[in-house]
């Protein structure tokens, strides 16, 4: 949990041109876009069973509910800001293991599935791609989105990483242990090209997990900081080519050294700002990145 506070601190210190705003709390109506009413009600009221709470991985508290709401609210707000500014980021979120009726793997509510559905509700022509490059498969997102024509899920992950049982999305690429920069970036290029043959997004939601990094305790891939920079660049380049707004969520990162994890996330925020400088909508001034 410490990485979130540290990331915010470093963004404030090292990227003063990025404007930080407090994450609003998602309302029940937002949560219901992707979750069953019974599940939402039980989370809010503290009515989960001990087994359900264990699957999530941390204990229930009023603060846990508030944090989970704000984690979703930040991705929703990032989508609104990205629609206006081209790009914005949630400095947390990416809770992609949360299913419609249950939480798991430190994920309570599925922010990217909720945000994608909110975007499609707002604009009927919207076509949202959820590009999930966390090292773990986006099983919750794939399960919630299903065979949708307006939301496309792409997950590139370690095949031997959690979850043991993957849920098929539109494109899933399971990579072997020890996959390094070159093979990873080749696989990413191929997956993005394959997506564009089937689906042309008008909006991107990018889960920029730090856990493919070689020093991560959970990730089994072996990407370097440079490899992860190249990964980010490919996704932002895609957004630029499509002229599509892009909202970023940080997702996982469990480095042996906390600062390395924070550095990976900080690099993504820096890349997001660079993307904004290159692609900001005509007429916007200043350096705001919500
Ligand atoms: Zn992860």
Tab-separated table of N, CA and C and ligand atoms in Angstrom, residues 94 96-97 134-137 162 209-212 216 218 251-254, ligand 1:
chain	number	residue	atom	x	y	z
A	94	UNK	N	-6.892	-0.182	-11.477
A	94	UNK	CA	-6.453	-1.358	-12.221
A	94	UNK	C	-6.785	-2.637	-11.471
A	96	UNK	N	-8.318	-5.461	-11.607
A	96	UNK	CA	-8.878	-6.245	-12.715
A	96	UNK	C	-9.292	-7.673	-12.351
A	97	UNK	N	-9.071	-8.093	-11.083
A	97	UNK	CA	-9.514	-9.445	-10.706
A	97	UNK	C	-10.939	-9.453	-10.152
A	134	UNK	N	-0.744	-5.446	-16.982
A	134	UNK	CA	-0.333	-5.968	-15.685
A	134	UNK	C	0.143	-7.405	-15.921
A	135	UNK	N	1.033	-7.910	-15.068
A	135	UNK	CA	1.589	-9.249	-15.302
A	135	UNK	C	0.562	-10.359	-15.034
A	136	UNK	N	-0.529	-9.995	-14.335
A	136	UNK	CA	-1.579	-10.979	-14.048
A	136	UNK	C	-2.726	-10.825	-15.048
A	137	UNK	N	-3.358	-11.941	-15.385
A	137	UNK	CA	-4.426	-11.857	-16.382
A	137	UNK	C	-5.642	-11.099	-15.848
A	162	UNK	N	-0.814	-15.873	-11.152
A	162	UNK	CA	-2.210	-15.759	-10.709
A	162	UNK	C	-3.009	-15.028	-11.784
A	209	UNK	N	0.517	-2.044	-15.268
A	209	UNK	CA	1.115	-2.719	-14.107
A	209	UNK	C	2.631	-2.609	-14.095
A	210	UNK	N	3.179	-2.444	-12.888
A	210	UNK	CA	4.641	-2.411	-12.753
A	210	UNK	C	5.189	-3.813	-12.503
A	211	UNK	N	4.284	-4.792	-12.383
A	211	UNK	CA	4.758	-6.121	-11.978
A	211	UNK	C	5.407	-6.995	-13.056
A	212	UNK	N	5.425	-6.590	-14.348
A	212	UNK	CA	6.287	-7.350	-15.270
A	212	UNK	C	7.792	-7.070	-15.050
A	216	UNK	N	10.243	-7.720	-9.554
A	216	UNK	CA	8.966	-7.883	-8.872
A	216	UNK	C	8.923	-9.221	-8.130
A	218	UNK	N	6.190	-10.947	-7.389
A	218	UNK	CA	5.135	-11.834	-7.880
A	218	UNK	C	5.245	-12.103	-9.374
A	251	UNK	N	-2.441	-0.251	-11.621
A	251	UNK	CA	-2.477	-1.705	-11.411
A	251	UNK	C	-1.331	-2.170	-10.513
A	252	UNK	N	-0.902	-3.434	-10.671
A	252	UNK	CA	-0.020	-4.054	-9.679
A	252	UNK	C	1.434	-3.623	-9.755
A	253	UNK	N	2.169	-4.009	-8.739
A	253	UNK	CA	3.598	-3.700	-8.637
A	253	UNK	C	4.025	-4.042	-7.230
A	254	UNK	N	4.889	-5.055	-7.108
A	254	UNK	CA	5.244	-5.595	-5.793
A	254	UNK	C	6.751	-5.807	-5.743
B	1	LIG	ZN1	-0.696	-7.715	-11.187
